[in-house]
Coordinates of C-alpha atoms in Angstrom, one line a residue:
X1 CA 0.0 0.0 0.0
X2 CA 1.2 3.3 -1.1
X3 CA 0.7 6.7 1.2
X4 CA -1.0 8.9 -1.9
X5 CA -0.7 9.5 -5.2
X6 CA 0.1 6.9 -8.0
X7 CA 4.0 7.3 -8.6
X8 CA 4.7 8.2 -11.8
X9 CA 8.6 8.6 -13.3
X10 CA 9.9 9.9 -16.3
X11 CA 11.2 7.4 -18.8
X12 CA 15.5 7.0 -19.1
X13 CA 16.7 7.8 -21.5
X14 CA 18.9 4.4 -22.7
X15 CA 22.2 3.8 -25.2
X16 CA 20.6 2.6 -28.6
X17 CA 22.6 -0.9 -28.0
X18 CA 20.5 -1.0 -24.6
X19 CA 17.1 0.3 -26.7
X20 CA 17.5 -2.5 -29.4
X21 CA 17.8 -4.9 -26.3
X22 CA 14.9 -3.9 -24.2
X23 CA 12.7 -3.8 -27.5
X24 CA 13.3 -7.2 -28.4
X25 CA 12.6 -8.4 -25.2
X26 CA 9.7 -6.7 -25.0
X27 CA 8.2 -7.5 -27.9
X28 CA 8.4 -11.5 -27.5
X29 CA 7.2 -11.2 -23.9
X30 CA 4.2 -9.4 -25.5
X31 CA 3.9 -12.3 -27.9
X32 CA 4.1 -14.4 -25.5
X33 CA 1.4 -12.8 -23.0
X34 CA 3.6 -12.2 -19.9
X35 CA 2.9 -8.5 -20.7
X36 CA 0.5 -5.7 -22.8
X37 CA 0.9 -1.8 -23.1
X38 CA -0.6 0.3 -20.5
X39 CA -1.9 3.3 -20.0
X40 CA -1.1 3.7 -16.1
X41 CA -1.1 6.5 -13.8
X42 CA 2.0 4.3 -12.2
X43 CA 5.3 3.6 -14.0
X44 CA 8.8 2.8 -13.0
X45 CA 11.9 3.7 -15.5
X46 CA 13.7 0.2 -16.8
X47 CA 16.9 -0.8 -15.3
X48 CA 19.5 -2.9 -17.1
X49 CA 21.3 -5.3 -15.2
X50 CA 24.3 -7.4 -17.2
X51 CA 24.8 -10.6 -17.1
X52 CA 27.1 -13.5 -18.1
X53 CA 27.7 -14.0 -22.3
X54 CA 27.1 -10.3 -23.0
X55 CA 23.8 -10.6 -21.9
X56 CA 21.1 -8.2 -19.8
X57 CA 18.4 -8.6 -17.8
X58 CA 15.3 -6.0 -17.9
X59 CA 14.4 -4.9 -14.3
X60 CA 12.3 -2.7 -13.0
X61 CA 13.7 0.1 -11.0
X62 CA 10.9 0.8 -8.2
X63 CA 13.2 2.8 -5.5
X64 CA 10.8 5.4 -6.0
X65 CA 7.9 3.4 -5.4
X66 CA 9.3 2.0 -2.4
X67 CA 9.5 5.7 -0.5
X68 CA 6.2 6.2 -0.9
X69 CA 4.8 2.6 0.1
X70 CA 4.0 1.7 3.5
X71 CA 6.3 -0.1 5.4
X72 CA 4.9 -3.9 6.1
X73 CA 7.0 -7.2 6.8
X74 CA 8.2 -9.2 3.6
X75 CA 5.5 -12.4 3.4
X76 CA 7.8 -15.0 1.5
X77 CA 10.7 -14.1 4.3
X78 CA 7.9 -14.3 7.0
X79 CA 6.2 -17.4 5.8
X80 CA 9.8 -18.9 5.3
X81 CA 10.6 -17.8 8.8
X82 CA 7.3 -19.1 10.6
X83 CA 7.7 -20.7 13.5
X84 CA 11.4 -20.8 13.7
X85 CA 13.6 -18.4 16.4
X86 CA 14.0 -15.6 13.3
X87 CA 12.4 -12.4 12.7
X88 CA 12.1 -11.0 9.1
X89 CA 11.8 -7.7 8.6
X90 CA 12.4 -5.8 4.5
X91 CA 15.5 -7.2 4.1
X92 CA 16.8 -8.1 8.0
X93 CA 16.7 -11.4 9.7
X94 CA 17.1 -10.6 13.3
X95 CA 17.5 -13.3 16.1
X96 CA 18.5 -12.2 19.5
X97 CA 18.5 -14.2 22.6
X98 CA 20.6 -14.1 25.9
X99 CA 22.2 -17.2 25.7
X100 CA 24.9 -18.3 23.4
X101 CA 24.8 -21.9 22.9
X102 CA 21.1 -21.4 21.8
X103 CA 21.8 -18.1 20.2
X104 CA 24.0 -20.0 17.6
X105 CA 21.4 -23.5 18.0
X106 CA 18.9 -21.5 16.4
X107 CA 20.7 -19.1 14.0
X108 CA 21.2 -23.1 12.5
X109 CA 17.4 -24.2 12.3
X110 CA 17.0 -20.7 10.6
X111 CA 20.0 -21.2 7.8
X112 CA 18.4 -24.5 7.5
X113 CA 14.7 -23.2 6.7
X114 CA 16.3 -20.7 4.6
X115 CA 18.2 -23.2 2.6
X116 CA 14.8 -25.4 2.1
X117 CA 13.2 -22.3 0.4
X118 CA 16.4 -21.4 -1.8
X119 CA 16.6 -18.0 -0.1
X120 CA 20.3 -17.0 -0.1
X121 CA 22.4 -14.2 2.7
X122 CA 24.6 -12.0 1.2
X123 CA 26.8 -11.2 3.6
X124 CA 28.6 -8.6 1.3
X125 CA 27.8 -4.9 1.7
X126 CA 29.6 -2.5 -0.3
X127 CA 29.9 1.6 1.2
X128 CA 31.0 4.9 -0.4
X129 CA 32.0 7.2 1.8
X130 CA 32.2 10.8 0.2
X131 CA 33.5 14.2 1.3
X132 CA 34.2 17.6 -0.1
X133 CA 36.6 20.6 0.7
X134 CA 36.4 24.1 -0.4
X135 CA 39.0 23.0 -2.9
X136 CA 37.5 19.3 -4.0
X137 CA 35.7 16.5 -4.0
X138 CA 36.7 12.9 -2.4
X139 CA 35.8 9.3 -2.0
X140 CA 36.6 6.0 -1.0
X141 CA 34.9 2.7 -1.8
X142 CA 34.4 0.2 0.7
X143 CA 33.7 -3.6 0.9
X144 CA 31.9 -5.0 4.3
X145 CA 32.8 -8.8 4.9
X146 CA 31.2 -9.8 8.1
X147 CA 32.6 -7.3 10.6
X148 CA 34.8 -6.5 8.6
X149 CA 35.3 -3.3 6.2
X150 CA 38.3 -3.2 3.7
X151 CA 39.3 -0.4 1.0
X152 CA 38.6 -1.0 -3.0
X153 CA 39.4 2.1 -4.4
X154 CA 39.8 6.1 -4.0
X155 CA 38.7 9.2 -5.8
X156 CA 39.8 12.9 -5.6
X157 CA 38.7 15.7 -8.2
X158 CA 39.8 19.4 -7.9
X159 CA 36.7 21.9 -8.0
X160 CA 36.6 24.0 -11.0
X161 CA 36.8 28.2 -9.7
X162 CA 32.6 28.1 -10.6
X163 CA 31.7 24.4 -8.7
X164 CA 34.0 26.2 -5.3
X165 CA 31.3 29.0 -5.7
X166 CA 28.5 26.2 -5.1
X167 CA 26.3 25.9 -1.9
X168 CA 27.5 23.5 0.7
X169 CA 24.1 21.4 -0.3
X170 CA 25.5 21.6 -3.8
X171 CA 29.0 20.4 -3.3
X172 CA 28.5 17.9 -1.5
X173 CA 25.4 16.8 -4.0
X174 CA 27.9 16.9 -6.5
X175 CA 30.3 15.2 -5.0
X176 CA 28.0 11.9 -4.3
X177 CA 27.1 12.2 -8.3
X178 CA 30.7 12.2 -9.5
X179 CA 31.5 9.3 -6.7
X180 CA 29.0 7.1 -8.2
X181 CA 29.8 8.3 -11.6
X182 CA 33.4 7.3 -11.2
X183 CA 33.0 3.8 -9.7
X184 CA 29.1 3.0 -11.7
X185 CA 31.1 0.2 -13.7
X186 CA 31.6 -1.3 -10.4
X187 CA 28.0 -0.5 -8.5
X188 CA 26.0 -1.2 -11.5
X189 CA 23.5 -3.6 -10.6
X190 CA 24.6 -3.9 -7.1
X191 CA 23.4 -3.0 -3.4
X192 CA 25.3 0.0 -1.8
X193 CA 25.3 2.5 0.7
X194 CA 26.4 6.4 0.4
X195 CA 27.8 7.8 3.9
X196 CA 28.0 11.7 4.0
X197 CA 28.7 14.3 6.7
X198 CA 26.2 16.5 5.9
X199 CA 22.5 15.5 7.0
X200 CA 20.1 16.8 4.8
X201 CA 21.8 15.0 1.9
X202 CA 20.1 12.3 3.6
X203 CA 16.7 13.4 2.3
X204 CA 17.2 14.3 -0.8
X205 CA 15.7 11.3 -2.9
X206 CA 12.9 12.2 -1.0
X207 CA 12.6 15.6 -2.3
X208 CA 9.4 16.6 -4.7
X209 CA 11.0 17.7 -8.2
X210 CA 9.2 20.8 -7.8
X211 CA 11.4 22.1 -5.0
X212 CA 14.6 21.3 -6.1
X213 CA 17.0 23.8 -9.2
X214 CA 17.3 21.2 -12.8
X215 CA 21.1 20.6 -11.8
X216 CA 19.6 19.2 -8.3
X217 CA 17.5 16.9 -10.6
X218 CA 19.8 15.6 -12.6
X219 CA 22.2 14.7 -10.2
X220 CA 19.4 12.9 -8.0
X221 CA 18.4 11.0 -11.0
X222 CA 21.6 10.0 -11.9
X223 CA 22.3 8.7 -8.5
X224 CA 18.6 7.1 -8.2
X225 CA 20.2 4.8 -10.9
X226 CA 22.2 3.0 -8.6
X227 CA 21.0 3.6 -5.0
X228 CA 18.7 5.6 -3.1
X229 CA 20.6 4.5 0.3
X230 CA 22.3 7.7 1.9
X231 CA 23.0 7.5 4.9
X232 CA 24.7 10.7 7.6
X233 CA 28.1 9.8 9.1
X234 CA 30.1 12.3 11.4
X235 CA 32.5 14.0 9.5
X236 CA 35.0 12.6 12.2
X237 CA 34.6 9.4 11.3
X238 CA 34.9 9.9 7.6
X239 CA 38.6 11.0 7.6
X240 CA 39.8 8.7 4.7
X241 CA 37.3 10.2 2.0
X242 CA 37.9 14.1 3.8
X243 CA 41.8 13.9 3.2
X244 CA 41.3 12.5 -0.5
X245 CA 38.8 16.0 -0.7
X246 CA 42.2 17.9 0.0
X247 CA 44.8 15.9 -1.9
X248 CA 45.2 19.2 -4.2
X249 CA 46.3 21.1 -1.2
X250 CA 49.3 18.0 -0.6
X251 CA 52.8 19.6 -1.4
X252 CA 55.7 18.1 -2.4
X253 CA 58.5 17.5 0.4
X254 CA 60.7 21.1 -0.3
X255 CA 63.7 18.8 1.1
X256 CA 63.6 16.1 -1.9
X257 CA 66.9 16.1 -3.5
X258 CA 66.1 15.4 -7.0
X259 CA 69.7 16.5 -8.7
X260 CA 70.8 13.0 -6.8
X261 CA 67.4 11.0 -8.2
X262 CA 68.0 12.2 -11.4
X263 CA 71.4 10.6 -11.0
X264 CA 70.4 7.4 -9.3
X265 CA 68.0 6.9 -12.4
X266 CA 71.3 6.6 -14.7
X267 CA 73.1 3.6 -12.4
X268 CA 69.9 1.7 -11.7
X269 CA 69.9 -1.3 -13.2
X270 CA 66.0 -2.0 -12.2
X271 CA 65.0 1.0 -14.5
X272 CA 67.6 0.0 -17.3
X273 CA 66.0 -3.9 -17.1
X274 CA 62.8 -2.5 -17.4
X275 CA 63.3 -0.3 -20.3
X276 CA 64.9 -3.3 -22.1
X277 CA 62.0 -5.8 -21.5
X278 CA 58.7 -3.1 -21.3
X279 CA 56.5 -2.5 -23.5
X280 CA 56.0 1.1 -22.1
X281 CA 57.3 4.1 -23.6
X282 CA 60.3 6.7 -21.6
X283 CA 60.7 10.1 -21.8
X284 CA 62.7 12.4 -20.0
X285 CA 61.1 15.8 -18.8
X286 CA 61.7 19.1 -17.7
X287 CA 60.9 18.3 -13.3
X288 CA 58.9 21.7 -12.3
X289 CA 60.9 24.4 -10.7
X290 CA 63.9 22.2 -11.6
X291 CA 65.9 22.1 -14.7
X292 CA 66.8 18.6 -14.1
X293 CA 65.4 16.2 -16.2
X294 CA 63.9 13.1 -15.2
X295 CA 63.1 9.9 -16.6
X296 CA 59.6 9.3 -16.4
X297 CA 57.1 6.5 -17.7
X298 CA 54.6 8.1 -20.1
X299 CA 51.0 7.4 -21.5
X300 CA 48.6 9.9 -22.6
X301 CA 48.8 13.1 -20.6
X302 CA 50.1 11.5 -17.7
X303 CA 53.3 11.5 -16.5
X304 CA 54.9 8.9 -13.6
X305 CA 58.1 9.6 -11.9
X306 CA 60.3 6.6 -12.0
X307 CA 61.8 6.5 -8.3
X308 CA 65.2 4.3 -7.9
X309 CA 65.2 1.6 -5.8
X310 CA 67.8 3.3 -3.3
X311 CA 66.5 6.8 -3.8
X312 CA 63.0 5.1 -2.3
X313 CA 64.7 4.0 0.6
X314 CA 65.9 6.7 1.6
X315 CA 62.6 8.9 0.9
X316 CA 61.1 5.9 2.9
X317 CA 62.8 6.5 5.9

């Protein structure tokens, strides 16, 4: 049961690879008669999950939907559940009791029940903690095993001079959109949780479209693609994604001696091997505020210093 209104959403737009996909499927599930054309106050925007053999499944995104139904206990987990020690509750099984031999005695019987009914736990939680600075954006994907939380991968962007003139609301909106924009190769498909320091970020899938600018929009849509979890986190205990916010604002050690790593680089015999037997290309480059050249591995507008195995001891220590 919903609270009001039918909840209607605006069709996504989709990559004509992904059109000619959802067309065909559509069209022999009409044939078939699993489905007809409707005229519906309600609609949900299609969601394309991939699977194995360069295949996709055609799911229907009802995140919305869910914010505005009621909340009510899941009846397949509830039946499955029935009469056992467990509690279901959306997508929680709680069990809770004083003792421990019990405790684990009946966490069995309910891994048993669920096995019976093919129900699976995933026990896998991924988490994306994002920050901003007034100088830039940072983020840092997370796994949760168990108890568990380990570090995938980090993200830091410098603000452009017109995104630092953005509201705090804003920024850090902005930030959560390029987050999930950098790692949505990753998330695609897949439950995850946003953790920001600033509260009403927390709300703002619940927003009506009417009170929010078309930038707001389109970066709540975007992220409404992936999750509509967000979640408030002190800002104290999301240092990891504040310091990759300031990374910009890092200098470079003033003490670095690089007339003697430029020199190092000439005697190592690591570098020399791996110029012989690489297939990546060497340049050597103008250091900034130096006019000591370098050597430096090269690809396409990047450029990577080559540190000697000695020199990095003793930067190291």
């Amino acid at each position: 049961m919903t609270r009001g209104p039918p909840v209607p959403s605006r069709p996504r737009r989709l990559s004509p690879e992904k059109l000619v996909v959802v067309k065909k499927e559509f069209k022999g599930m009409v044939e078939n008669g699993n489905c007809r054309p409707s005229n519906s106050a309600w609609s949900s925007p299609i969601h394309l999950v991939p699977k194995g053999h360069n295949e996709s499944r055609i799911c229907g995104d009802y995140r919305l939907l869910n914010t505005e139904c009621r909340p009510d206990f899941p009846r397949f987990s509830d039946e499955t559940l029935s009469g056992k020690p467990c509690f279901a509750y959306l997508d929680d099984i709680l069990v809770a009791l004083s003792d421990e031999q019990l405790h684990l005695s009946d966490l069995e019987k309910g891994f048993e029940r669920l096995n019976e009914r093919g129900l699976v736990l995933n026990t896998n939680k991924c988490i994306l903690g994002v920050n901003i600075s007034d100088v830039g954006i940072g983020a840092l994907l997370q796994l949760q095993i168990g108890s568990d939380i380990k570090p995938l991968a980090f993200f830091s962007q410098r603000l452009t001079p017109t995104k630092t003139m953005y509201s705090t609301y804003d920024r850090e909106l902005l930030a959560v959109y390029s987050a999930i924009k950098r790692f949505a190769y990753t998330r695609e498909g897949r439950e995850f949780t946003v953790y920001r320091d600033l509260k009403p970020l927390s709300f703002a899938l619940h927003q009506k479209h009417d009170k929010i600018s078309p930038h707001q929009q389109r970066h709540l849509d975007f992220i409404s693609q992936f999750t509509r979890d967000i979640r408030f986190i002190s800002g104290s205990d999301n240092f990891v994604a504040d310091a990759s916010s300031r990374i910009s604002e890092i200098q470079i050690h003033n003490e670095i001696n690089y007339a003697a790593m430029a020199e190092a680089q000439w005697t190592d015999k690591e570098l020399e091997e791996l110029k012989k037997n690489s297939s990546l290309s060497f340049k050597r480059i103008e250091f900034p505020g130096s006019n000591l050249a370098i050597k430096a591995r090269t690809s396409p507008n990047v450029y990577l210093h080559l540190c000697p195995a000695i020199f990095s001891r003793t930067t190291e220590s």
